Amino acid sequence: MQKTRTLTTEIHKHVGERVRVQGWLQSWRQLGSIHFLVIRDGWGQIQAVAESEAEIAPLIEAEAGVESLVAIEGLVESVPQAPGGIELHNLAIELIEPIRETPPFPINKRKINAQLSTLLDHAVITHRHPTRRAVLRLSSVLSQAFRESVLTRGFTEIHTPKILGTTTEGGANVFKLDYFGRPAYLAQSPQLYKQIMVGVFERVFEVGPVFRAEEHDSTRHLNEYVSLDVEMGFIENHFTIMALLRDILADIIGAFQEHCAPELELLKANLPVVPAEIPHIHFQDAQELILKLHKVDVRGEPDLSPQDERWLGEWAMKEFGSDFLYVAGYPTKKRPFYTHTDPERPEYTNSFDLLFRGLELVTGGQRLHRYADYLEALQSRNMSMEPFEHYLEAFRYGMPPHGGFAIGSERLLMQLLGAPNVRLTTTFPRDMHRLVP
Amino acid sequence: MQKTRTLTTEIHKHVGERVRVQGWLQSWRQLGSIHFLVIRDGWGQIQAVAESEAEIAPLIEAEAGVESLVAIEGLVESVPQAPGGIELHNLAIELIEPIRETPPFPINKRKINAQLSTLLDHAVITHRHPTRRAVLRLSSVLSQAFRESVLTRGFTEIHTPKILGTTTEGGANVFKLDYFGRPAYLAQSPQLYKQIMVGVFERVFEVGPVFRAEEHDSTRHLNEYVSLDVEMGFIENHFTIMALLRDILADIIGAFQEHCAPELELLKANLPVVPAEIPHIHFQDAQELILKLHKVDVRGEPDLSPQDERWLGEWAMKEFGSDFLYVAGYPTKKRPFYTHTDPERPEYTNSFDLLFRGLELVTGGQRLHRYADYLEALQSRNMSMEPFEHYLEAFRYGMPPHGGFAIGSERLLMQLLGAPNVRLTTTFPRDMHRLVP
């Protein structure tokens, strides 16, 4: 067989011709004297039908099982009842690598029948299942769509360091490491670096890992995740950032619809519509609304509870028909020191959370941009200036009003797909108990 | 002033019109009664000329210095002797934020006059200089061009964990950290993970940070850098990978030429031509060649010295007119355990180095793909299987012949630009002595 290889996703263009495919023997069923093989390659799969044992002799002779590596040449026939409407006939098989061990659980059934911990322990194999591949393909498209969206808006990509000499957002929840005998920390976010780089390129973004030593053991926390970060200069206030986030989300969902129709169908994903303008409510008004609608007085609380968020999500759907709702103006005492306060009401900030179906999805806002404001903010929180000395230099020499946000890639995917656990939206999750594979 | 903002890169489309620009006051010179201002925004700069002090009254009144944030409205005039051929006249200035402190060294001269350590200590400000912006813009375009190149070739992006429960490539040179009371390690490369993911998507890539605790204090080593990683299944041997790398490099250089002409000119960069086929020489033949040409017998040495590499680079230029040369077939004992040996000569491997102008630029090769071969390779090196248990699972259940490579983004940029120090090709370098900014 010297024929050029055809990818499974290209076979439909060759009906009536002979093609050569390569891949994994995903399944092998026998019905009477007929053998149905499914070959999976990196992009899709194809059914190959052998009318006789002679056609599949190399597999039988080598006692090759599922996941064996094979090359199959066959005639492409249009068969309406076949998966995808095409299949291969009159086969010639070359066995590239026989596999005789059986995977720890079947990875060729419609659903994977295994507990979450088993799935994760064997992620190396689990990811070969079509549903896992679909999720990870969506994750890949998500990063790409995010980058394309911001690049068309004039943003410059930056790569900021992940090993830091100081903690970015306070000392808690940070992984410590030994850096040539000195203490160092893993970046909890690129926050201060992306702000600094606004002083260089005005609009910057980064897609990269962040590390949180949080002792959460929940379905929606990871200790290492991919953060999609944006920071933009010369804004009016946080509403500029909220409009930007809306457009980026619409681009991401548009990219899913354009490039991932088969994956979305397989996962039965019900993607939301991003309204032309996402409705917003002030934090204080949200608390008043909860009192009015649910007779629960949360006024004065510095943050919203998960129940509050669900109520607000319901309200946004009923009132605006929107899956999304911005809550803006969170109290100053609950937000980090770099958050810009509301010039009219300094006990509130120019920051926001984006709720999606009643769950927090993205946090963002306007940042302080004056050196003197930073000194005051640190002082009022009894924080030392010293660890921030280098970062503050950017503000001494001119920074425009700016702001941004960070999207947790895995959590966004989890919520868009309605996945039950964030661990299922990444390749090899890291949690309090899991460091392998 | 309510006019919409025009970016500096768009002003040339508005000759004869009034536009509003926003940015930093990069410089302010006075010649007689005329004031020349240069405004820098995130993408470029523009000269604005004031015929009288009245036009710049807000700057004078506030005693605003360089790096102040300003908005300037002015009439766009075509002036051949002006930088870029256009400048603004009849100005109306709005001072957004006055700056009265002077930067630690001038960042508005043609060249930055400061020592490397000063540049790096004040990187936060240094990066605002046009030459620094040009380098960092090229770095951004490099990542983007790499991704575009591999995406058009059917590669899928992956995000692999950076905190590991085991070391990927042996215990030396790895940063250790405390992971909820357990030891963990920072990834030295995504090597084993990208191989695993070949079992899922066949062709995968990652752009992400890697961490090397190497005690090098040289001009070309960083302890944290951005690795451009590729891994591809169903290859013939390492020559498939060498052809792929050639095409990706050509795409990257093509993208620089297409998108970065002003930056390349500013940096006086002399980009190489990537030949249609990069010449190659076997490691053993390279040693014989050195004996023949330079009467130095390095035969039997397990690796090439920097001097050997320079000689080979000179030879490639003389013999093929090529800046690039592949040396293939490095000895087995100097390559990591996952390297595929040469089936004909097991003391050599199917691996390669790409030399660029006599310096190592990229390392890659074919990897082992059979489970039994991994067991043998680990055993023959007296390495324990146990830390690799999870990774080896991928090979138990069928992996195609595969290979790949990793490009150090900063080092590639350093060599393409002829920069004197790799620390100058990144935002905030990490070396043995530097953890800030």
PDB file of N, CA, C and O in Angstrom, chain A residues 114-171:
ATOM      1  N   ALA A 114     -17.806   4.708  33.855  1.00  0.00           N
ATOM      2  CA  ALA A 114     -16.792   4.613  34.904  1.00  0.00           C
ATOM      3  C   ALA A 114     -16.977   5.801  35.824  1.00  0.00           C
ATOM      4  O   ALA A 114     -17.528   6.831  35.436  1.00  0.00           O
ATOM      5  N   GLN A 115     -16.534   5.637  37.056  1.00  0.00           N
ATOM      6  CA  GLN A 115     -16.633   6.728  38.016  1.00  0.00           C
ATOM      7  C   GLN A 115     -15.639   7.831  37.671  1.00  0.00           C
ATOM      8  O   GLN A 115     -14.625   7.580  37.031  1.00  0.00           O
ATOM      9  N   LEU A 116     -15.943   9.030  38.155  1.00  0.00           N
ATOM     10  CA  LEU A 116     -15.079  10.172  37.860  1.00  0.00           C
ATOM     11  C   LEU A 116     -13.617   9.882  38.209  1.00  0.00           C
ATOM     12  O   LEU A 116     -12.710  10.149  37.410  1.00  0.00           O
ATOM     13  N   SER A 117     -13.367   9.304  39.387  1.00  0.00           N
ATOM     14  CA  SER A 117     -11.976   9.084  39.798  1.00  0.00           C
ATOM     15  C   SER A 117     -11.277   8.106  38.848  1.00  0.00           C
ATOM     16  O   SER A 117     -10.094   8.265  38.550  1.00  0.00           O
ATOM     17  N   THR A 118     -12.001   7.116  38.350  1.00  0.00           N
ATOM     18  CA  THR A 118     -11.422   6.170  37.384  1.00  0.00           C
ATOM     19  C   THR A 118     -11.115   6.889  36.073  1.00  0.00           C
ATOM     20  O   THR A 118     -10.038   6.728  35.499  1.00  0.00           O
ATOM     21  N   LEU A 119     -12.064   7.674  35.608  1.00  0.00           N
ATOM     22  CA  LEU A 119     -11.850   8.474  34.396  1.00  0.00           C
ATOM     23  C   LEU A 119     -10.580   9.317  34.497  1.00  0.00           C
ATOM     24  O   LEU A 119      -9.785   9.392  33.564  1.00  0.00           O
ATOM     25  N   LEU A 120     -10.423   9.950  35.658  1.00  0.00           N
ATOM     26  CA  LEU A 120      -9.287  10.858  35.825  1.00  0.00           C
ATOM     27  C   LEU A 120      -7.986  10.081  36.013  1.00  0.00           C
ATOM     28  O   LEU A 120      -6.945  10.476  35.486  1.00  0.00           O
ATOM     29  N   ASP A 121      -8.037   8.973  36.755  1.00  0.00           N
ATOM     30  CA  ASP A 121      -6.831   8.160  36.922  1.00  0.00           C
ATOM     31  C   ASP A 121      -6.308   7.676  35.568  1.00  0.00           C
ATOM     32  O   ASP A 121      -5.108   7.575  35.354  1.00  0.00           O
ATOM     33  N   HIS A 122      -7.231   7.354  34.684  1.00  0.00           N
ATOM     34  CA  HIS A 122      -6.849   6.827  33.372  1.00  0.00           C
ATOM     35  C   HIS A 122      -7.076   7.850  32.263  1.00  0.00           C
ATOM     36  O   HIS A 122      -7.366   7.482  31.122  1.00  0.00           O
ATOM     37  N   ALA A 123      -6.949   9.128  32.603  1.00  0.00           N
ATOM     38  CA  ALA A 123      -7.236  10.200  31.636  1.00  0.00           C
ATOM     39  C   ALA A 123      -6.493   9.984  30.317  1.00  0.00           C
ATOM     40  O   ALA A 123      -6.998  10.295  29.237  1.00  0.00           O
ATOM     41  N   VAL A 124      -5.300   9.437  30.439  1.00  0.00           N
ATOM     42  CA  VAL A 124      -4.451   9.154  29.294  1.00  0.00           C
ATOM     43  C   VAL A 124      -5.221   8.357  28.220  1.00  0.00           C
ATOM     44  O   VAL A 124      -5.043   8.592  27.018  1.00  0.00           O
ATOM     45  N   ILE A 125      -6.072   7.452  28.659  1.00  0.00           N
ATOM     46  CA  ILE A 125      -6.874   6.625  27.751  1.00  0.00           C
ATOM     47  C   ILE A 125      -8.282   7.208  27.580  1.00  0.00           C
ATOM     48  O   ILE A 125      -8.831   7.235  26.485  1.00  0.00           O
ATOM     49  N   THR A 126      -8.847   7.705  28.690  1.00  0.00           N
ATOM     50  CA  THR A 126     -10.202   8.268  28.660  1.00  0.00           C
ATOM     51  C   THR A 126     -10.366   9.290  27.543  1.00  0.00           C
ATOM     52  O   THR A 126     -11.393   9.334  26.868  1.00  0.00           O
ATOM     53  N   HIS A 127      -9.325  10.122  27.340  1.00  0.00           N
ATOM     54  CA  HIS A 127      -9.438  11.212  26.376  1.00  0.00           C
ATOM     55  C   HIS A 127      -9.605  10.723  24.941  1.00  0.00           C
ATOM     56  O   HIS A 127      -9.903  11.516  24.056  1.00  0.00           O
ATOM     57  N   ARG A 128      -9.386   9.427  24.701  1.00  0.00           N
ATOM     58  CA  ARG A 128      -9.595   8.917  23.347  1.00  0.00           C
ATOM     59  C   ARG A 128     -11.073   8.708  23.021  1.00  0.00           C
ATOM     60  O   ARG A 128     -11.434   8.518  21.865  1.00  0.00           O
ATOM     61  N   HIS A 129     -11.911   8.717  24.061  1.00  0.00           N
ATOM     62  CA  HIS A 129     -13.354   8.545  23.816  1.00  0.00           C
ATOM     63  C   HIS A 129     -13.910   9.767  23.089  1.00  0.00           C
ATOM     64  O   HIS A 129     -13.543  10.903  23.415  1.00  0.00           O
ATOM     65  N   PRO A 130     -14.808   9.532  22.116  1.00  0.00           N
ATOM     66  CA  PRO A 130     -15.327  10.671  21.326  1.00  0.00           C
ATOM     67  C   PRO A 130     -15.886  11.829  22.153  1.00  0.00           C
ATOM     68  O   PRO A 130     -15.677  12.995  21.795  1.00  0.00           O
ATOM     69  N   THR A 131     -16.546  11.535  23.268  1.00  0.00           N
ATOM     70  CA  THR A 131     -17.091  12.655  24.053  1.00  0.00           C
ATOM     71  C   THR A 131     -15.981  13.458  24.727  1.00  0.00           C
ATOM     72  O   THR A 131     -16.062  14.676  24.840  1.00  0.00           O
ATOM     73  N   ARG A 132     -14.923  12.765  25.166  1.00  0.00           N
ATOM     74  CA  ARG A 132     -13.795  13.475  25.770  1.00  0.00           C
ATOM     75  C   ARG A 132     -13.066  14.305  24.718  1.00  0.00           C
ATOM     76  O   ARG A 132     -12.656  15.439  24.973  1.00  0.00           O
ATOM     77  N   ARG A 133     -12.891  13.704  23.556  1.00  0.00           N
ATOM     78  CA  ARG A 133     -12.232  14.443  22.477  1.00  0.00           C
ATOM     79  C   ARG A 133     -13.026  15.693  22.122  1.00  0.00           C
ATOM     80  O   ARG A 133     -12.466  16.754  21.853  1.00  0.00           O
ATOM     81  N   ALA A 134     -14.354  15.561  22.143  1.00  0.00           N
ATOM     82  CA  ALA A 134     -15.196  16.715  21.798  1.00  0.00           C
ATOM     83  C   ALA A 134     -14.985  17.851  22.795  1.00  0.00           C
ATOM     84  O   ALA A 134     -14.833  19.016  22.411  1.00  0.00           O
ATOM     85  N   VAL A 135     -14.956  17.527  24.078  1.00  0.00           N
ATOM     86  CA  VAL A 135     -14.772  18.565  25.098  1.00  0.00           C
ATOM     87  C   VAL A 135     -13.397  19.232  24.931  1.00  0.00           C
ATOM     88  O   VAL A 135     -13.273  20.463  24.962  1.00  0.00           O
ATOM     89  N   LEU A 136     -12.368  18.410  24.718  1.00  0.00           N
ATOM     90  CA  LEU A 136     -11.019  18.982  24.623  1.00  0.00           C
ATOM     91  C   LEU A 136     -10.838  19.762  23.324  1.00  0.00           C
ATOM     92  O   LEU A 136     -10.083  20.728  23.279  1.00  0.00           O
ATOM     93  N   ARG A 137     -11.543  19.347  22.286  1.00  0.00           N
ATOM     94  CA  ARG A 137     -11.498  20.126  21.042  1.00  0.00           C
ATOM     95  C   ARG A 137     -12.146  21.492  21.270  1.00  0.00           C
ATOM     96  O   ARG A 137     -11.641  22.521  20.826  1.00  0.00           O
ATOM     97  N   LEU A 138     -13.264  21.511  21.991  1.00  0.00           N
ATOM     98  CA  LEU A 138     -13.920  22.786  22.310  1.00  0.00           C
ATOM     99  C   LEU A 138     -12.998  23.674  23.143  1.00  0.00           C
ATOM    100  O   LEU A 138     -12.937  24.887  22.936  1.00  0.00           O
ATOM    101  N   SER A 139     -12.266  23.065  24.056  1.00  0.00           N
ATOM    102  CA  SER A 139     -11.319  23.830  24.873  1.00  0.00           C
ATOM    103  C   SER A 139     -10.262  24.492  23.993  1.00  0.00           C
ATOM    104  O   SER A 139      -9.894  25.648  24.195  1.00  0.00           O
ATOM    105  N   SER A 140      -9.795  23.749  23.006  1.00  0.00           N
ATOM    106  CA  SER A 140      -8.808  24.285  22.067  1.00  0.00           C
ATOM    107  C   SER A 140      -9.393  25.437  21.249  1.00  0.00           C
ATOM    108  O   SER A 140      -8.771  26.493  21.092  1.00  0.00           O
ATOM    109  N   VAL A 141     -10.614  25.235  20.763  1.00  0.00           N
ATOM    110  CA  VAL A 141     -11.267  26.285  19.963  1.00  0.00           C
ATOM    111  C   VAL A 141     -11.549  27.512  20.827  1.00  0.00           C
ATOM    112  O   VAL A 141     -11.450  28.647  20.355  1.00  0.00           O
ATOM    113  N   LEU A 142     -11.842  27.299  22.089  1.00  0.00           N
ATOM    114  CA  LEU A 142     -12.102  28.422  22.992  1.00  0.00           C
ATOM    115  C   LEU A 142     -10.878  29.344  23.075  1.00  0.00           C
ATOM    116  O   LEU A 142     -10.999  30.561  22.890  1.00  0.00           O
ATOM    117  N   SER A 143      -9.703  28.780  23.332  1.00  0.00           N
ATOM    118  CA  SER A 143      -8.481  29.607  23.399  1.00  0.00           C
ATOM    119  C   SER A 143      -8.280  30.366  22.101  1.00  0.00           C
ATOM    120  O   SER A 143      -7.956  31.549  22.091  1.00  0.00           O
ATOM    121  N   GLN A 144      -8.449  29.635  21.006  1.00  0.00           N
ATOM    122  CA  GLN A 144      -8.215  30.223  19.698  1.00  0.00           C
ATOM    123  C   GLN A 144      -9.209  31.350  19.413  1.00  0.00           C
ATOM    124  O   GLN A 144      -8.842  32.419  18.928  1.00  0.00           O
ATOM    125  N   ALA A 145     -10.472  31.118  19.739  1.00  0.00           N
ATOM    126  CA  ALA A 145     -11.510  32.114  19.468  1.00  0.00           C
ATOM    127  C   ALA A 145     -11.293  33.364  20.325  1.00  0.00           C
ATOM    128  O   ALA A 145     -11.471  34.491  19.862  1.00  0.00           O
ATOM    129  N   PHE A 146     -10.888  33.148  21.575  1.00  0.00           N
ATOM    130  CA  PHE A 146     -10.588  34.277  22.451  1.00  0.00           C
ATOM    131  C   PHE A 146      -9.474  35.124  21.837  1.00  0.00           C
ATOM    132  O   PHE A 146      -9.574  36.342  21.735  1.00  0.00           O
ATOM    133  N   ARG A 147      -8.399  34.464  21.416  1.00  0.00           N
ATOM    134  CA  ARG A 147      -7.266  35.210  20.855  1.00  0.00           C
ATOM    135  C   ARG A 147      -7.657  35.949  19.586  1.00  0.00           C
ATOM    136  O   ARG A 147      -7.288  37.110  19.388  1.00  0.00           O
ATOM    137  N   GLU A 148      -8.399  35.249  18.706  1.00  0.00           N
ATOM    138  CA  GLU A 148      -8.803  35.925  17.468  1.00  0.00           C
ATOM    139  C   GLU A 148      -9.657  37.150  17.764  1.00  0.00           C
ATOM    140  O   GLU A 148      -9.510  38.190  17.137  1.00  0.00           O
ATOM    141  N   SER A 149     -10.540  37.011  18.740  1.00  0.00           N
ATOM    142  CA  SER A 149     -11.433  38.119  19.089  1.00  0.00           C
ATOM    143  C   SER A 149     -10.643  39.337  19.564  1.00  0.00           C
ATOM    144  O   SER A 149     -10.899  40.468  19.133  1.00  0.00           O
ATOM    145  N   VAL A 150      -9.676  39.124  20.431  1.00  0.00           N
ATOM    146  CA  VAL A 150      -8.934  40.274  20.954  1.00  0.00           C
ATOM    147  C   VAL A 150      -7.907  40.801  19.940  1.00  0.00           C
ATOM    148  O   VAL A 150      -7.661  42.006  19.873  1.00  0.00           O
ATOM    149  N   LEU A 151      -7.332  39.902  19.154  1.00  0.00           N
ATOM    150  CA  LEU A 151      -6.365  40.368  18.142  1.00  0.00           C
ATOM    151  C   LEU A 151      -7.040  41.310  17.143  1.00  0.00           C
ATOM    152  O   LEU A 151      -6.471  42.333  16.766  1.00  0.00           O
ATOM    153  N   THR A 152      -8.267  40.988  16.729  1.00  0.00           N
ATOM    154  CA  THR A 152      -8.957  41.879  15.787  1.00  0.00           C
ATOM    155  C   THR A 152      -9.302  43.215  16.445  1.00  0.00           C
ATOM    156  O   THR A 152      -9.601  44.172  15.753  1.00  0.00           O
ATOM    157  N   ARG A 153      -9.255  43.269  17.761  1.00  0.00           N
ATOM    158  CA  ARG A 153      -9.525  44.522  18.482  1.00  0.00           C
ATOM    159  C   ARG A 153      -8.253  45.254  18.878  1.00  0.00           C
ATOM    160  O   ARG A 153      -8.274  46.135  19.733  1.00  0.00           O
ATOM    161  N   GLY A 154      -7.120  44.871  18.279  1.00  0.00           N
ATOM    162  CA  GLY A 154      -5.877  45.621  18.491  1.00  0.00           C
ATOM    163  C   GLY A 154      -5.100  45.244  19.730  1.00  0.00           C
ATOM    164  O   GLY A 154      -4.197  45.985  20.138  1.00  0.00           O
ATOM    165  N   PHE A 155      -5.417  44.116  20.359  1.00  0.00           N
ATOM    166  CA  PHE A 155      -4.692  43.696  21.554  1.00  0.00           C
ATOM    167  C   PHE A 155      -3.394  42.991  21.163  1.00  0.00           C
ATOM    168  O   PHE A 155      -3.318  42.331  20.124  1.00  0.00           O
ATOM    169  N   THR A 156      -2.383  43.139  22.015  1.00  0.00           N
ATOM    170  CA  THR A 156      -1.085  42.502  21.815  1.00  0.00           C
ATOM    171  C   THR A 156      -0.922  41.382  22.829  1.00  0.00           C
ATOM    172  O   THR A 156      -1.232  41.566  24.009  1.00  0.00           O
ATOM    173  N   GLU A 157      -0.426  40.245  22.360  1.00  0.00           N
ATOM    174  CA  GLU A 157      -0.217  39.111  23.269  1.00  0.00           C
ATOM    175  C   GLU A 157       1.019  39.338  24.134  1.00  0.00           C
ATOM    176  O   GLU A 157       2.056  39.793  23.636  1.00  0.00           O
ATOM    177  N   ILE A 158       0.919  39.025  25.410  1.00  0.00           N
ATOM    178  CA  ILE A 158       2.085  39.095  26.291  1.00  0.00           C
ATOM    179  C   ILE A 158       2.284  37.746  26.992  1.00  0.00           C
ATOM    180  O   ILE A 158       1.337  36.966  27.133  1.00  0.00           O
ATOM    181  N   HIS A 159       3.533  37.490  27.369  1.00  0.00           N
ATOM    182  CA  HIS A 159       3.857  36.321  28.183  1.00  0.00           C
ATOM    183  C   HIS A 159       4.505  36.862  29.448  1.00  0.00           C
ATOM    184  O   HIS A 159       5.593  37.428  29.396  1.00  0.00           O
ATOM    185  N   THR A 160       3.821  36.720  30.572  1.00  0.00           N
ATOM    186  CA  THR A 160       4.353  37.260  31.825  1.00  0.00           C
ATOM    187  C   THR A 160       4.863  36.119  32.708  1.00  0.00           C
ATOM    188  O   THR A 160       4.423  34.982  32.555  1.00  0.00           O
ATOM    189  N   PRO A 161       5.792  36.417  33.616  1.00  0.00           N
ATOM    190  CA  PRO A 161       6.410  35.336  34.385  1.00  0.00           C
ATOM    191  C   PRO A 161       5.436  34.677  35.346  1.00  0.00           C
ATOM    192  O   PRO A 161       4.541  35.331  35.898  1.00  0.00           O
ATOM    193  N   LYS A 162       5.647  33.389  35.551  1.00  0.00           N
ATOM    194  CA  LYS A 162       4.803  32.619  36.479  1.00  0.00           C
ATOM    195  C   LYS A 162       5.503  32.394  37.815  1.00  0.00           C
ATOM    196  O   LYS A 162       4.865  32.033  38.793  1.00  0.00           O
ATOM    197  N   ILE A 163       6.818  32.568  37.836  1.00  0.00           N
ATOM    198  CA  ILE A 163       7.550  32.513  39.103  1.00  0.00           C
ATOM    199  C   ILE A 163       7.787  33.948  39.552  1.00  0.00           C
ATOM    200  O   ILE A 163       8.388  34.731  38.818  1.00  0.00           O
ATOM    201  N   LEU A 164       7.301  34.274  40.741  1.00  0.00           N
ATOM    202  CA  LEU A 164       7.344  35.654  41.209  1.00  0.00           C
ATOM    203  C   LEU A 164       8.142  35.770  42.491  1.00  0.00           C
ATOM    204  O   LEU A 164       8.169  34.846  43.312  1.00  0.00           O
ATOM    205  N   GLY A 165       8.771  36.941  42.653  1.00  0.00           N
ATOM    206  CA  GLY A 165       9.494  37.218  43.887  1.00  0.00           C
ATOM    207  C   GLY A 165       8.582  37.734  44.974  1.00  0.00           C
ATOM    208  O   GLY A 165       8.974  37.839  46.136  1.00  0.00           O
ATOM    209  N   THR A 166       7.345  38.041  44.601  1.00  0.00           N
ATOM    210  CA  THR A 166       6.392  38.569  45.564  1.00  0.00           C
ATOM    211  C   THR A 166       5.012  38.056  45.182  1.00  0.00           C
ATOM    212  O   THR A 166       4.800  37.656  44.044  1.00  0.00           O
ATOM    213  N   THR A 167       4.094  38.027  46.124  1.00  0.00           N
ATOM    214  CA  THR A 167       2.749  37.555  45.794  1.00  0.00           C
ATOM    215  C   THR A 167       1.942  38.702  45.206  1.00  0.00           C
ATOM    216  O   THR A 167       2.062  39.839  45.634  1.00  0.00           O
ATOM    217  N   THR A 168       1.130  38.391  44.193  1.00  0.00           N
ATOM    218  CA  THR A 168       0.406  39.461  43.516  1.00  0.00           C
ATOM    219  C   THR A 168      -0.799  39.951  44.281  1.00  0.00           C
ATOM    220  O   THR A 168      -1.085  41.135  44.309  1.00  0.00           O
ATOM    221  N   GLU A 169      -1.524  39.029  44.884  1.00  0.00           N
ATOM    222  CA  GLU A 169      -2.819  39.456  45.425  1.00  0.00           C
ATOM    223  C   GLU A 169      -2.944  39.122  46.907  1.00  0.00           C
ATOM    224  O   GLU A 169      -3.987  38.735  47.381  1.00  0.00           O
ATOM    225  N   GLY A 170      -1.841  39.263  47.600  1.00  0.00           N
ATOM    226  CA  GLY A 170      -1.884  38.923  49.011  1.00  0.00           C
ATOM    227  C   GLY A 170      -1.318  37.534  49.220  1.00  0.00           C
ATOM    228  O   GLY A 170      -1.231  36.739  48.299  1.00  0.00           O
ATOM    229  N   GLY A 171      -0.925  37.249  50.459  1.00  0.00           N
ATOM    230  CA  GLY A 171      -0.134  36.066  50.725  1.00  0.00           C
ATOM    231  C   GLY A 171      -0.872  34.745  50.776  1.00  0.00           C
ATOM    232  O   GLY A 171      -0.264  33.698  50.647  1.00  0.00           O
TER     233      GLY A 171
END
